[in-house]
XYZ file of C-alpha atoms in Angstrom:
659
model
C 4.712 40.520 -64.306
C 7.435 38.241 -66.110
C 9.659 38.818 -63.347
C 7.401 36.376 -61.329
C 7.294 34.105 -63.372
C 10.697 33.767 -63.878
C 11.127 33.091 -59.867
C 8.442 30.835 -59.946
C 10.257 28.760 -62.753
C 13.447 28.835 -61.010
C 11.992 27.445 -57.822
C 10.379 24.424 -59.782
C 13.381 23.685 -61.815
C 15.388 23.891 -58.269
C 12.577 21.372 -56.415
C 12.831 19.026 -59.604
C 16.440 19.108 -58.858
C 16.573 18.642 -55.327
C 13.646 15.323 -56.076
C 16.187 13.892 -58.492
C 19.042 13.651 -56.564
C 17.513 12.568 -52.834
C 16.236 9.571 -55.177
C 19.373 9.095 -57.032
C 21.137 8.611 -53.219
C 18.354 5.791 -51.928
C 20.856 2.729 -52.042
C 21.376 2.545 -48.175
C 21.539 -0.484 -46.097
C 20.008 -1.432 -42.695
C 21.191 -3.829 -40.629
C 17.580 -6.161 -39.550
C 16.948 -9.257 -37.512
C 17.391 -11.890 -39.848
C 19.979 -9.944 -41.925
C 20.686 -6.545 -43.624
C 18.143 -4.838 -45.400
C 19.777 -3.109 -48.704
C 17.740 -0.309 -50.300
C 18.367 -0.543 -54.124
C 16.753 2.356 -54.851
C 13.076 4.080 -55.646
C 12.296 2.635 -59.367
C 10.396 -0.320 -59.179
C 12.333 -2.874 -61.418
C 9.492 -3.721 -63.421
C 11.839 -3.276 -66.912
C 15.461 -4.419 -65.369
C 16.680 -5.586 -61.992
C 18.803 -5.103 -59.188
C 22.039 -6.594 -58.728
C 23.441 -6.416 -55.363
C 27.136 -7.342 -54.931
C 29.343 -7.519 -51.348
C 32.559 -7.029 -50.251
C 34.351 -7.401 -46.652
C 34.777 -3.297 -45.200
C 37.048 -1.581 -46.975
C 38.348 -4.995 -49.234
C 37.899 -5.316 -52.910
C 36.543 -8.932 -52.562
C 33.532 -8.253 -54.698
C 30.782 -11.197 -55.387
C 27.317 -10.757 -56.556
C 25.044 -11.875 -53.495
C 21.538 -11.778 -55.092
C 19.076 -10.002 -57.815
C 15.672 -8.823 -57.686
C 13.172 -7.518 -59.693
C 9.500 -7.012 -59.588
C 7.296 -10.078 -59.763
C 6.033 -11.285 -62.696
C 2.246 -11.836 -61.140
C 0.390 -10.965 -57.833
C 0.741 -14.631 -56.918
C 4.504 -14.479 -56.952
C 4.457 -11.019 -55.113
C 2.422 -12.140 -52.297
C 4.755 -15.637 -52.138
C 7.584 -13.002 -51.745
C 5.516 -10.955 -49.029
C 5.172 -14.074 -47.332
C 8.821 -15.100 -47.605
C 9.501 -11.418 -46.175
C 7.399 -11.782 -43.538
C 8.656 -14.790 -41.835
C 12.198 -13.006 -41.567
C 11.157 -10.060 -40.097
C 8.816 -10.388 -36.906
C 7.410 -6.599 -36.991
C 6.175 -7.342 -40.553
C 2.215 -7.830 -40.287
C 0.065 -10.689 -42.741
C -2.033 -8.254 -45.511
C -5.317 -8.896 -45.423
C -7.051 -11.108 -48.000
C -9.723 -8.778 -49.006
C -7.559 -6.350 -49.837
C -4.609 -8.202 -51.866
C -6.011 -7.152 -55.215
C -6.487 -3.651 -54.342
C -3.188 -3.662 -53.636
C -1.688 -5.118 -56.521
C -3.928 -3.315 -58.673
C -2.124 -0.008 -56.823
C 1.672 -1.861 -58.027
C 0.895 -2.663 -61.818
C -0.024 1.861 -61.755
C 2.830 2.977 -60.088
C 6.376 3.336 -61.440
C 8.554 3.992 -58.100
C 7.755 3.335 -54.112
C 7.310 7.216 -53.207
C 3.363 6.602 -54.923
C 3.241 3.270 -52.650
C 1.911 5.980 -49.651
C 2.144 3.909 -46.307
C 3.204 0.811 -47.835
C 6.356 2.681 -48.755
C 7.570 2.378 -45.078
C 7.590 -0.853 -45.062
C 10.747 -3.482 -45.529
C 9.051 -6.498 -45.786
C 6.491 -5.219 -48.890
C 9.279 -2.883 -50.301
C 11.246 -6.429 -50.537
C 8.557 -8.456 -51.954
C 8.163 -5.373 -54.466
C 11.926 -5.611 -55.636
C 13.500 -2.673 -54.095
C 15.118 -3.686 -51.131
C 16.957 -6.922 -50.818
C 17.451 -8.880 -47.667
C 21.054 -10.392 -47.088
C 20.193 -12.995 -44.842
C 23.278 -14.561 -45.399
C 25.364 -11.966 -43.846
C 26.966 -12.763 -40.649
C 26.789 -11.584 -37.492
C 29.451 -8.828 -36.114
C 31.069 -8.438 -39.477
C 31.129 -5.711 -41.257
C 30.146 -4.729 -45.731
C 30.366 -2.705 -48.142
C 27.439 -2.708 -50.862
C 27.708 -2.253 -54.327
C 23.591 -1.826 -56.288
C 23.376 -1.566 -59.973
C 20.435 -1.608 -62.474
C 20.533 -3.390 -65.284
C 17.904 -0.954 -66.718
C 19.888 2.048 -65.822
C 22.941 3.393 -67.306
C 24.329 4.985 -64.678
C 27.271 4.115 -62.349
C 27.096 1.610 -59.600
C 25.752 2.890 -56.439
C 28.134 2.058 -53.263
C 27.147 1.833 -49.726
C 29.753 1.306 -47.505
C 30.468 0.177 -43.894
C 26.826 -1.525 -42.414
C 27.433 -4.135 -39.417
C 24.927 -6.913 -39.011
C 23.646 -6.646 -35.521
C 24.246 -5.621 -32.360
C 21.108 -3.076 -32.657
C 18.957 -3.237 -29.314
C 16.865 -0.070 -28.736
C 15.213 0.235 -25.220
C 12.008 1.011 -25.343
C 11.308 1.352 -22.014
C 8.256 -0.915 -21.794
C 6.314 -0.868 -18.349
C 3.485 -3.383 -17.673
C 0.642 -0.357 -16.217
C -1.924 -3.798 -15.771
C -3.182 -6.924 -16.779
C -7.148 -7.261 -16.898
C -8.277 -10.690 -16.992
C -11.819 -11.208 -18.814
C -12.440 -14.866 -18.718
C -12.169 -14.735 -22.736
C -9.680 -12.808 -23.065
C -6.740 -10.762 -21.425
C -5.850 -6.705 -22.005
C -2.080 -5.936 -21.228
C -1.507 -2.400 -21.175
C 2.514 -0.938 -21.492
C 3.776 2.732 -20.836
C 6.841 3.475 -23.177
C 9.001 5.808 -22.044
C 11.472 6.212 -25.015
C 11.357 8.636 -27.919
C 11.116 6.264 -30.750
C 7.558 4.179 -31.305
C 8.357 0.702 -31.964
C 7.335 -1.386 -35.158
C 5.240 -3.960 -33.832
C 5.538 -5.725 -30.190
C 4.919 -9.520 -29.773
C 3.262 -10.659 -26.911
C 4.591 -14.223 -24.945
C 2.873 -16.590 -22.944
C 3.559 -19.099 -19.908
C 0.941 -21.464 -18.616
C 2.913 -20.545 -14.984
C 5.476 -23.199 -14.159
C 3.881 -25.880 -16.712
C 4.885 -24.518 -20.299
C 7.882 -22.561 -21.473
C 7.039 -18.985 -23.259
C 5.882 -18.809 -26.579
C 4.308 -16.085 -28.662
C 0.960 -16.205 -29.154
C -1.327 -14.158 -31.910
C -2.649 -10.865 -30.105
C -3.992 -7.689 -30.991
C -1.681 -5.050 -30.995
C -3.105 -1.301 -30.762
C -1.050 2.211 -29.716
C -2.810 4.731 -27.589
C -2.017 8.581 -27.290
C -3.098 10.020 -24.180
C -1.916 13.040 -22.873
C 1.435 13.095 -25.038
C 1.599 10.169 -23.478
C 1.881 7.050 -25.817
C 0.413 3.601 -24.750
C 0.591 0.179 -25.972
C -2.725 -2.006 -25.628
C -1.977 -5.801 -26.445
C -4.974 -8.496 -26.037
C -4.665 -11.937 -25.756
C -7.604 -13.707 -26.885
C -6.363 -17.572 -26.767
C -6.908 -18.168 -22.949
C -8.759 -20.462 -20.538
C -10.148 -18.527 -17.492
C -9.014 -20.008 -14.416
C -5.770 -20.716 -15.352
C -2.730 -18.687 -14.302
C -0.682 -17.094 -16.493
C 2.905 -15.066 -17.329
C 3.293 -12.340 -19.774
C 6.673 -10.395 -21.130
C 5.846 -8.087 -24.245
C 9.355 -7.544 -26.888
C 8.904 -4.564 -28.842
C 10.391 -4.440 -32.555
C 11.587 -2.063 -35.075
C 10.558 -2.144 -38.877
C 13.547 -3.939 -39.858
C 12.582 -6.922 -37.205
C 15.058 -5.777 -34.621
C 14.003 -6.740 -31.322
C 14.008 -4.265 -28.458
C 14.795 -4.718 -24.330
C 11.771 -6.764 -23.337
C 9.174 -5.856 -20.870
C 9.019 -7.098 -17.161
C 6.605 -9.839 -16.555
C 3.670 -9.418 -15.677
C 1.154 -12.436 -13.667
C -2.484 -12.853 -13.269
C -5.223 -15.528 -12.916
C -6.981 -15.285 -15.535
C -10.735 -15.199 -13.293
C -13.055 -12.148 -12.402
C -14.661 -11.589 -8.909
C -17.893 -13.731 -9.848
C -16.066 -16.546 -10.295
C -14.279 -15.983 -6.091
C -17.060 -17.846 -4.030
C -19.343 -16.674 -1.343
C -18.672 -17.158 1.873
C -20.535 -19.377 3.363
C -21.077 -19.396 7.457
C -19.395 -16.905 8.893
C -19.575 -17.267 12.631
C -18.636 -14.720 15.692
C -18.407 -16.834 18.601
C -17.231 -15.366 22.330
C -14.037 -17.297 23.691
C -13.987 -15.872 27.218
C -11.020 -17.795 28.399
C -8.797 -16.044 25.592
C -10.416 -12.837 25.644
C -11.601 -12.725 22.475
C -14.157 -13.058 19.898
C -13.224 -16.176 17.560
C -14.476 -16.021 13.715
C -14.611 -19.066 11.971
C -15.927 -19.526 7.991
C -16.389 -21.906 4.958
C -16.377 -21.590 0.951
C -15.560 -23.540 -1.997
C -12.360 -24.391 -2.490
C -10.732 -21.851 -5.298
C -7.338 -22.082 -7.086
C -5.178 -18.945 -6.954
C -6.738 -17.207 -3.519
C -4.290 -15.222 -2.523
C -5.548 -14.092 1.127
C -8.497 -13.269 3.459
C -9.491 -10.100 4.396
C -11.658 -9.504 7.890
C -12.853 -6.143 8.047
C -15.165 -4.959 12.089
C -17.075 -2.100 12.766
C -18.638 -1.096 16.141
C -21.673 0.070 14.039
C -23.714 -2.306 11.489
C -24.100 0.300 9.199
C -21.453 2.768 8.959
C -19.262 2.837 5.911
C -16.194 2.676 7.499
C -14.731 -0.965 8.648
C -11.701 -0.871 9.511
C -9.250 -4.220 8.170
C -8.240 -5.703 11.587
C -6.641 -9.077 9.732
C -5.080 -10.814 6.517
C -4.788 -14.033 6.713
C -3.525 -17.340 4.842
C -5.711 -19.299 2.597
C -5.486 -22.086 3.941
C -7.233 -20.650 7.334
C -9.944 -20.767 8.666
C -10.642 -19.292 12.361
C -9.709 -15.733 13.144
C -8.745 -15.189 17.000
C -10.187 -11.324 17.780
C -8.610 -9.975 20.945
C -8.659 -6.419 20.658
C -12.558 -6.377 21.895
C -14.291 -5.091 24.814
C -16.830 -7.701 26.830
C -20.455 -6.643 26.184
C -19.983 -4.406 23.500
C -21.078 -5.562 19.826
C -18.521 -5.248 16.947
C -19.548 -6.769 13.242
C -17.511 -8.342 10.708
C -17.097 -9.146 6.906
C -14.844 -11.161 4.915
C -13.353 -10.615 1.755
C -11.374 -12.997 -0.161
C -8.401 -12.317 -2.884
C -7.642 -13.505 -5.952
C -4.727 -12.369 -7.859
C -5.585 -9.255 -9.269
C -9.594 -9.222 -7.953
C -11.376 -9.950 -5.127
C -14.903 -10.913 -4.258
C -18.116 -9.230 -3.469
C -17.996 -8.775 0.044
C -19.611 -11.501 2.553
C -22.569 -11.032 5.050
C -21.982 -8.960 7.747
C -22.655 -10.879 11.104
C -22.311 -9.183 14.950
C -20.160 -10.741 17.255
C -19.801 -9.914 21.385
C -17.531 -11.065 23.948
C -19.417 -12.574 26.874
C -18.667 -11.214 30.804
C -14.960 -12.817 31.524
C -13.116 -10.701 33.554
C -13.394 -10.326 37.029
C -13.075 -7.246 38.612
C -9.991 -5.696 40.720
C -10.641 -3.887 43.525
C -9.578 -0.106 43.825
C -6.519 0.101 46.307
C -4.937 2.667 49.107
C -8.460 4.133 49.941
C -7.844 7.171 52.105
C -10.503 8.772 54.472
C -10.036 12.764 55.115
C -13.303 14.685 57.287
C -13.759 18.287 56.425
C -16.922 19.069 58.768
C -19.710 16.872 58.147
C -17.789 15.385 54.469
C -15.740 12.715 54.518
C -13.116 13.010 51.533
C -12.385 10.164 50.219
C -9.820 8.783 47.662
C -8.461 5.702 46.263
C -6.462 4.289 42.990
C -7.863 3.178 40.376
C -6.308 -0.475 39.035
C -7.575 -1.626 36.268
C -8.026 -0.047 32.723
C -11.194 -1.956 32.608
C -13.047 -0.457 35.289
C -16.334 1.403 34.182
C -17.371 2.248 37.848
C -17.353 2.037 41.667
C -19.741 1.590 44.503
C -19.445 2.919 47.914
C -19.828 0.802 51.328
C -20.316 2.780 54.572
C -21.116 1.442 58.126
C -22.078 3.985 61.102
C -18.880 3.357 64.585
C -19.054 -0.743 62.993
C -16.829 -2.037 59.854
C -18.483 -5.392 59.931
C -22.115 -4.211 58.618
C -21.484 -1.970 55.740
C -24.129 -0.605 53.085
C -24.009 0.623 50.125
C -24.693 4.115 49.950
C -23.819 5.193 46.282
C -25.465 4.461 42.744
C -22.897 3.610 39.955
C -19.960 6.443 40.899
C -18.352 6.449 37.229
C -14.480 6.733 36.648
C -13.188 10.026 35.958
C -10.253 9.408 34.022
C -7.676 9.996 36.246
C -5.443 7.638 38.228
C -6.470 8.733 41.243
C -10.201 8.692 42.313
C -11.786 11.372 44.500
C -15.377 10.873 46.155
C -17.072 13.513 48.611
C -19.268 12.286 50.888
C -21.259 14.766 52.706
C -23.425 13.589 56.010
C -26.407 15.659 56.720
C -27.277 15.869 60.674
C -26.071 17.457 63.670
C -23.124 15.902 66.184
C -20.133 13.499 65.308
C -20.398 10.086 64.114
C -17.080 7.759 63.481
C -17.793 6.117 59.740
C -16.190 3.265 57.996
C -15.764 3.153 54.472
C -15.241 0.658 51.503
C -14.762 0.979 47.720
C -15.478 -1.515 45.385
C -15.195 -1.421 41.430
C -17.084 -2.361 38.186
C -15.554 -3.438 35.136
C -16.546 -3.535 31.685
C -18.211 -7.501 32.113
C -20.308 -5.880 34.753
C -17.901 -8.114 37.684
C -18.457 -6.385 40.963
C -14.750 -6.639 42.727
C -14.248 -7.412 46.303
C -13.878 -4.642 48.838
C -11.283 -2.130 49.083
C -9.440 -1.734 52.360
C -11.426 -0.265 55.065
C -10.585 3.237 56.339
C -12.016 5.332 59.100
C -12.719 8.924 60.535
C -14.963 11.037 62.588
C -17.249 13.534 61.256
C -18.177 16.079 63.292
C -22.139 17.388 63.098
C -20.996 21.612 62.421
C -21.415 22.772 58.810
C -17.700 22.767 57.257
C -16.449 24.517 54.282
C -15.927 21.421 52.016
C -12.547 20.953 50.911
C -10.731 21.692 47.600
C -9.260 18.347 47.091
C -10.207 17.425 43.350
C -6.872 18.250 41.913
C -6.632 17.880 37.984
C -3.641 18.052 35.855
C -3.445 18.447 32.033
C -0.631 19.205 29.459
C -0.792 22.822 27.609
C 2.420 23.338 25.436
C 3.772 20.925 26.931
C 3.199 22.347 30.381
C 1.618 20.678 33.286
C -1.913 22.790 34.282
C -3.363 22.251 37.252
C -6.306 23.365 38.034
C -9.425 22.586 40.451
C -13.053 23.972 41.381
C -13.353 26.820 44.406
C -16.334 26.487 46.332
C -18.922 29.491 47.150
C -17.516 30.346 50.553
C -14.173 29.742 50.471
C -12.430 32.562 50.651
C -13.804 33.053 54.505
C -12.054 30.005 55.435
C -9.323 29.792 53.361
C -6.430 32.843 53.015
C -4.621 30.837 50.205
C -3.461 27.961 48.741
C 0.231 26.266 47.761
C 1.332 24.032 45.012
C 3.466 21.173 46.134
C 5.923 18.938 43.796
C 7.989 16.168 43.294
C 9.154 14.266 40.438
C 6.969 11.386 40.136
C 9.565 8.428 40.524
C 10.535 9.977 43.971
C 9.742 9.718 47.315
C 7.532 11.759 49.180
C 9.457 13.629 51.288
C 10.697 15.109 47.965
C 7.334 17.233 48.159
C 8.858 20.897 48.049
C 6.207 24.033 46.807
C 6.644 25.649 43.754
C 5.694 29.539 43.361
C 4.395 31.793 45.455
C 0.849 31.133 47.772
C -1.907 31.627 45.486
C -5.090 33.971 46.448
C -8.140 32.062 47.755
C -9.634 33.136 44.149
C -7.322 31.802 41.937
C -7.970 28.247 40.804
C -5.420 27.320 38.558
C -1.374 27.259 38.467
C 0.420 26.673 34.910
C 3.809 24.901 36.193
C 6.416 26.688 33.457
C 9.295 25.712 35.580
C 8.591 21.966 35.047
C 11.471 20.211 33.165
C 9.743 18.980 29.568
C 9.275 15.129 29.380
C 9.471 14.610 32.757
C 6.354 13.127 35.100
C 5.805 15.113 38.082
C 3.418 14.145 41.088
C 1.342 17.220 42.706
C -0.740 18.015 45.553
C -2.603 21.013 46.978
C -1.555 22.817 49.906
C -5.221 24.275 51.583
C -4.083 27.452 54.077
C -6.734 28.114 56.558
C -7.822 30.565 58.202
C -5.107 31.080 61.131
C -2.396 29.178 60.081
C -3.536 25.586 59.578
C -3.088 23.461 56.095
C -4.775 20.717 54.522
C -3.766 19.062 51.620
C -5.823 17.512 48.215
C -5.286 14.482 46.955
C -2.422 13.705 44.348
C -2.222 13.751 40.973
C 0.344 12.733 38.495
C 1.131 14.655 35.451
C 2.338 12.926 32.053
C 4.043 14.626 29.409
C 2.356 14.731 26.286
C 3.760 12.480 23.964
C 2.990 12.297 20.251
C 1.251 9.661 19.241
C 3.144 7.417 16.986
C 2.104 4.767 13.968
C 2.535 1.481 13.375
C 4.622 1.419 9.866
C 2.725 0.352 6.425
C 3.269 -1.947 3.746
C 3.679 -4.790 5.990
C 4.544 -7.989 4.103
C 5.101 -11.942 4.659
C 6.486 -13.974 1.886
C 7.546 -17.830 2.641
C 11.100 -18.647 2.359
C 11.326 -22.465 3.284
C 10.820 -22.874 7.171
C 11.447 -19.041 7.462
C 9.224 -15.936 6.653
C 10.732 -12.376 5.021
C 8.897 -10.042 6.887
C 9.212 -6.528 5.245
C 7.860 -3.139 5.591
C 7.943 0.589 4.947
C 10.860 2.191 6.699
C 9.017 5.084 8.250
C 10.030 8.938 8.590
C 8.760 9.727 12.394
C 11.441 11.603 14.139
C 10.744 10.088 17.450
C 10.823 6.828 16.387
C 14.031 4.348 17.569
C 13.573 1.210 16.260
C 10.822 -1.274 15.527
C 9.679 -4.441 17.276
C 8.271 -7.665 15.669
C 5.470 -9.821 16.897
C 4.517 -13.596 15.780
C 0.582 -14.369 17.034
C 0.931 -17.836 17.871
C -1.766 -20.616 17.598
C -3.788 -19.968 20.554
C -4.352 -16.629 20.310
C -1.334 -15.240 22.020
C 1.185 -13.073 21.192
C 5.147 -13.188 21.226
C 7.853 -10.798 20.580
C 10.082 -11.804 17.612
C 12.706 -9.554 17.513
C 13.844 -5.745 18.040
C 14.989 -3.856 14.755
C 16.708 -0.885 14.251
C 14.959 2.273 12.851
C 16.993 2.282 9.588
C 16.335 -1.183 8.422
C 12.802 -2.719 6.363
C 12.967 -6.215 6.695
C 13.378 -8.759 8.933
C 14.045 -13.101 8.358
C 12.350 -15.083 11.316
C 10.934 -18.555 11.705
C 7.874 -19.281 10.285
C 6.758 -21.408 13.056
C 3.115 -23.367 12.932
C 1.177 -20.695 12.668
C 2.953 -17.601 10.436
C 0.831 -14.492 11.494
C 3.405 -11.242 11.522
C 3.150 -7.591 12.179
C 5.144 -4.482 13.297
C 5.411 -1.940 15.565
C 7.527 1.182 16.285
C 8.921 2.332 19.272
C 9.903 5.958 20.441
C 12.997 6.454 22.874
C 10.969 6.365 25.871
C 9.977 2.779 24.769
C 6.286 3.740 23.972
C 4.764 1.430 21.015
C 2.560 1.849 18.703
C -0.815 0.635 18.093
C -0.901 -3.090 16.450
C -2.892 -2.263 13.238
C -3.309 -5.254 12.249
C -1.697 -9.153 11.959
C 0.096 -10.483 8.187
C -0.504 -13.256 7.416
C 1.723 -15.711 5.611
C 0.950 -16.707 1.836
C 1.771 -19.824 0.098
C 5.229 -20.247 -0.357
C 6.361 -18.469 -3.509
C 7.568 -20.244 -6.856
C-alpha cells in the first residue's frame, strides 16, 4: 500500500514539474496580419508589467518597443479589446450582455489557462495584457524579442528569428451554391484544406456598379460526413439586384488566406419572374413550321427562354426543343409533321432561378405539301394476278391508291382503298383478277402524303392477264440486318412447291449496274423462304432479287430490294453554349467520345427559319468562333465516317453580351 502511495506522489510531482516547464516556455511570437503577436506569458499581469524589447535578428541593438499590464477596470479592458479587434480581422465583437460576466471571470483568474475559450483568442489576450502586438514591425524583416516581467525575478525570455508577413494559407474555398431569398443571400463554401480558418469575411459588389467592399455577414461552420462547410449569410440585401461575392478566410492572427472563387447571382426568386402571356401556336405552311409567339412583362437579369414540346398533352415527358435569347418573341418549330397536334409550354430562366411553366398550348401544321407521284411503276403477269412494284419518292408518303382500266389507258378507275406504305424503298402490290379469259389491263398509282394531298398519277403500265388460275409469284422479297449481315426472306404460298423447283438469290453492289448481278450460293429448295448472306462485306450496300425457277426450267424474278448496313445511331454533342463576343459568337460543346464520329458540323438558324452550314470542325475540338449574324441561334451535330449526321436536338440562342 505504501509503495502505491509513493508511486502516485512521484507521478504527481512529475506532472506538476512538466506543467511548470511548459508555462515557463510560453514566450513565443507569431506573425499576424497587422503586426507580430508576442506571447509574453501565461500570468495575467495584475501585479506587474511585461516589458518587450526588440532587436534585428542576430544583432544586439535592443530597444524597448512596448509594455503591457492588466487593465485597471472593465472600461479600459473593453477599450483595449476594441483596439485589438481593429487590428485583427478574425476577432469577433464581445456581446454587450456578456461583458459583465467576462470581466468578473477575469478578476477571479490569475493565469490565462483558466480562461477556457478566450485563452486561444489573440485579441482577447492582447486586451488582458499577456500578448503584445508589435504593429511597428516592418513587413519582410526578421526580429528577435526579449520579454521580462517586472513582478518576477526570473531572467528575460528570448524569442528568436520572427519575420513579419509572408504567411498566406490556401484554404481552398470553393463555392457550392449561392441562394437568393430576397431578404438575404446564403452562400455555402466547401474547403478541402485540413486547417480551419478562425473567420471568413464576405466581400460584395453591386455588379458593374461598385467596388468590392466587406459586408456584415453571419458566419457558420457546418460538418457533414467528415466534410467541412462554411455558410455565410448576407442579410443586408435588396431584391432584384445583381451581386457578386467572394470570401476571404483568416487565421486567428488576422492573416488572410487565398480568396474563394467569385459567385454571381441576382437576388430574385421564381415568384418574381413574370408569367408568360398570350403564348400562341400558329401554322405557317410556307415555312413548313409551327410559329410560336408570346409576351411577358419586362424582367431584369433574364438569361434565356426555354421551349418544351410533346405529342401528348398529359405526358410527363416534354422535350426541350429550343433555348432562346431574352429578347426573342417568336420561334419557328420546323421539325413537325402536318395534320398532327403538338403541345408546347415555356419557362423563363433568370439568374439561377426559373419561372413556373406557362400554360400548355396546342399547335398543328396545316396541310402544306404537295404529294409526290410514285415512279418506276412496273407490272408482271402471273396467271390471273398482276404483280405491281413502284418506287416510293417521298418520306412524307402515307399510302397509295391503285387505278386500273380494261383495255383503255384513258378511262382509269380507282380499284383499291388506301394501300399503307410498307417502309421499304420499293412497294409491292398484287392485283388478282377474277373470271376466265384473257384481259389487257392498264395500271397507274397515286400517292397520298401526310398533308392528305393526292399526287398526280405515276407512269402507266400494261399487262395481259390469263383467265387460268396460276400460282402467285413470290415477289415480296424483304431484307433486314441480322448481326451485321443481310437476311433475305419471302412468304411461301400453299401449293408453291408444285410449280417451282427452287429459288436462287442474285446480288450486286447497290451502286453497280444491273449487268453486275450474280447468283450467290446454291439453288434453294422450294420449301425454303430465307437466306442469310454471310458472304456480304460489312459496311457495303447491296441490291438483291429472288430468281424463281419453275418446273420445266423457266425462270421468273421478284422485285429488287436494297440492303443498307446497320450503323449505330450517333448522338449530338451535349453542353452546347453560345456566348457573344462583339459581332462574333463563341460556340462551345462537350467533346464526344463516340468512336464512329469523325467531325462536327455547326449550323446557324437564320431569321427566315432556314438553316445554313457554318463550319466543319475536327472531332478533337470543342469550340468554334463564328459570325453572330442577325439571328444568332446555333447547333452542333456529329458526323460519322460515312457522312451521316446526328439529329439536331435543339437550337441554342445567344445570351446578352457578357460584361
